[in-house]
Amino acid sequence: MKKRIPLIVFIIGIVTLLAGVGFLLFKLLKQPDTRDAEYLVEVGEWVENDADSVIWKFTEIGKGSLTTNNHFNDYDFIWAIEGETLKIETKWLYDLNDEYTYSLDRGAKTLTLTKGDESIIFSAKAEEPVEEPVEEPVEETE
């Protein structure tokens, strides 16, 4: 029995080592996930579901603009993500400092902001379809 204990410990050690190496290789070779901040910028414009004229545009990490009247007036804002919180400082008629608990659903392309009991849902703005020019037939004259 005393001779089996070192063998069992050795086998457990080898299995643990192989599992660790496999996990390390998996982490190193896996494509990096897009961080939430990068995803907000990648999508660009987010439209409030209940008000189509309210559009938030994340232009780069930490900067953006918003409109409440479909780009008649745009207001710059700065933003940051800290944990589950999205902090936004807007230069409006007066400065607004808002903090929201946020969640992103990348599959549905929705951004949900919660402040207290109120939630606002934004959807990624659909890209405008590119219309290809229609060529009209040329009539031949004699």
Coordinates of C-alpha atoms in Angstrom, one line a residue:
M1 CA 0.0 0.0 0.0
K2 CA 2.8 2.4 0.8
K3 CA 4.3 1.9 -2.7
R4 CA 1.0 2.8 -4.4
I5 CA 0.6 6.2 -2.7
P6 CA 3.5 7.9 -4.5
L7 CA 2.4 6.4 -7.8
I8 CA -1.2 7.7 -7.3
V9 CA 0.1 11.2 -6.4
F10 CA 2.4 11.1 -9.4
I11 CA -0.5 10.2 -11.8
I12 CA -2.7 12.9 -10.3
G13 CA 0.1 15.4 -10.7
I14 CA 0.6 14.5 -14.4
V15 CA -3.1 14.7 -15.1
T16 CA -3.3 18.1 -13.4
L17 CA -0.3 19.4 -15.3
L18 CA -1.7 18.2 -18.7
A19 CA -5.1 19.9 -17.8
G20 CA -3.3 23.1 -17.0
V21 CA -1.2 23.1 -20.2
G22 CA -4.4 22.4 -22.2
F23 CA -6.2 25.3 -20.5
L24 CA -3.3 27.6 -21.1
L25 CA -3.0 26.7 -24.8
F26 CA -6.8 27.2 -25.2
K27 CA -6.6 30.7 -23.6
L28 CA -3.5 31.7 -25.7
L29 CA -4.9 30.5 -29.0
K30 CA -8.5 31.7 -28.5
Q31 CA -9.5 34.9 -30.4
P32 CA -9.8 37.8 -28.0
D33 CA -13.3 38.9 -27.2
T34 CA -14.4 42.3 -28.2
R35 CA -14.7 44.4 -25.1
D36 CA -18.0 46.1 -24.5
A37 CA -16.5 49.6 -25.1
E38 CA -15.0 48.5 -28.4
Y39 CA -18.4 46.9 -29.4
L40 CA -20.3 50.1 -28.7
V41 CA -17.9 52.0 -31.0
E42 CA -18.0 49.2 -33.6
V43 CA -21.8 49.4 -33.8
G44 CA -21.7 53.2 -33.7
E45 CA -25.2 54.5 -33.5
W46 CA -27.8 53.2 -31.0
V47 CA -31.4 54.2 -31.4
E48 CA -33.8 54.3 -28.5
N49 CA -36.6 51.8 -29.1
D50 CA -39.4 54.0 -27.7
A51 CA -38.1 57.2 -29.5
D52 CA -36.6 56.9 -32.9
S53 CA -35.3 60.5 -32.8
V54 CA -33.0 59.7 -29.8
I55 CA -29.7 58.4 -31.1
W56 CA -26.5 57.9 -29.2
K57 CA -23.4 57.6 -31.3
F58 CA -20.2 56.2 -29.7
T59 CA -17.5 57.6 -32.0
E60 CA -14.4 56.4 -30.2
I61 CA -13.5 55.0 -26.8
G62 CA -14.5 57.7 -24.3
K63 CA -16.2 60.1 -26.8
G64 CA -19.5 60.3 -28.5
S65 CA -22.5 62.5 -29.4
L66 CA -26.3 62.2 -28.9
T67 CA -29.3 63.8 -30.4
T68 CA -32.9 63.9 -29.2
N69 CA -34.3 65.3 -32.4
N70 CA -32.8 63.1 -35.2
H71 CA -29.6 65.1 -35.6
F72 CA -31.2 68.5 -35.6
N73 CA -29.1 69.2 -32.5
D74 CA -26.2 67.0 -31.5
Y75 CA -24.5 67.2 -28.1
D76 CA -21.1 65.8 -27.3
F77 CA -20.5 63.5 -24.4
I78 CA -17.7 61.6 -22.8
W79 CA -18.2 58.1 -21.4
A80 CA -16.5 55.3 -19.5
I81 CA -17.4 51.8 -18.5
E82 CA -16.5 50.7 -15.0
G83 CA -17.6 47.2 -14.2
E84 CA -21.3 47.0 -15.0
T85 CA -21.7 50.8 -15.0
L86 CA -21.8 53.1 -18.0
K87 CA -20.9 56.7 -16.9
I88 CA -21.8 59.5 -19.3
E89 CA -21.1 63.3 -19.0
T90 CA -23.1 65.3 -21.6
K91 CA -22.5 68.9 -22.6
W92 CA -26.1 70.0 -22.9
L93 CA -27.7 73.3 -22.0
Y94 CA -26.1 72.4 -18.7
D95 CA -23.7 69.5 -17.8
L96 CA -25.4 66.1 -17.2
N97 CA -23.6 63.4 -15.2
D98 CA -25.4 60.1 -15.5
E99 CA -24.6 56.6 -14.4
Y100 CA -26.4 53.6 -15.7
T101 CA -26.2 49.9 -15.1
Y102 CA -25.9 48.5 -18.6
S103 CA -26.2 45.2 -20.4
L104 CA -25.4 44.3 -23.9
D105 CA -27.0 41.6 -26.0
R106 CA -24.7 41.2 -29.0
G107 CA -27.0 38.7 -30.6
A108 CA -30.0 41.0 -30.6
K109 CA -27.8 44.1 -30.9
T110 CA -29.4 45.8 -28.0
L111 CA -28.1 48.0 -25.2
T112 CA -30.2 48.2 -22.0
L113 CA -29.5 51.1 -19.6
T114 CA -31.0 51.0 -16.1
K115 CA -31.2 53.8 -13.7
G116 CA -33.2 53.1 -10.6
D117 CA -36.5 51.4 -11.6
E118 CA -36.3 52.8 -15.2
S119 CA -34.8 51.0 -18.1
I120 CA -34.1 52.3 -21.6
I121 CA -33.5 49.9 -24.5
F122 CA -31.5 50.9 -27.5
S123 CA -31.0 48.9 -30.7
A124 CA -28.2 49.2 -33.1
K125 CA -29.1 51.5 -35.9
A126 CA -29.8 49.5 -39.1
E127 CA -27.5 50.3 -41.9
E128 CA -29.0 52.1 -44.8
P129 CA -29.4 49.8 -47.7
V130 CA -27.3 50.8 -50.7
E131 CA -29.5 51.3 -53.7
E132 CA -27.8 50.3 -56.9
P133 CA -28.6 52.6 -59.9
V134 CA -31.1 51.2 -62.3
E135 CA -30.0 51.5 -65.9
E136 CA -32.8 52.4 -68.2
P137 CA -32.7 50.9 -71.7
V138 CA -31.6 53.2 -74.4
E139 CA -33.9 53.5 -77.3
E140 CA -32.3 53.3 -80.7
T141 CA -33.3 55.8 -83.3
E142 CA -32.9 55.4 -87.0

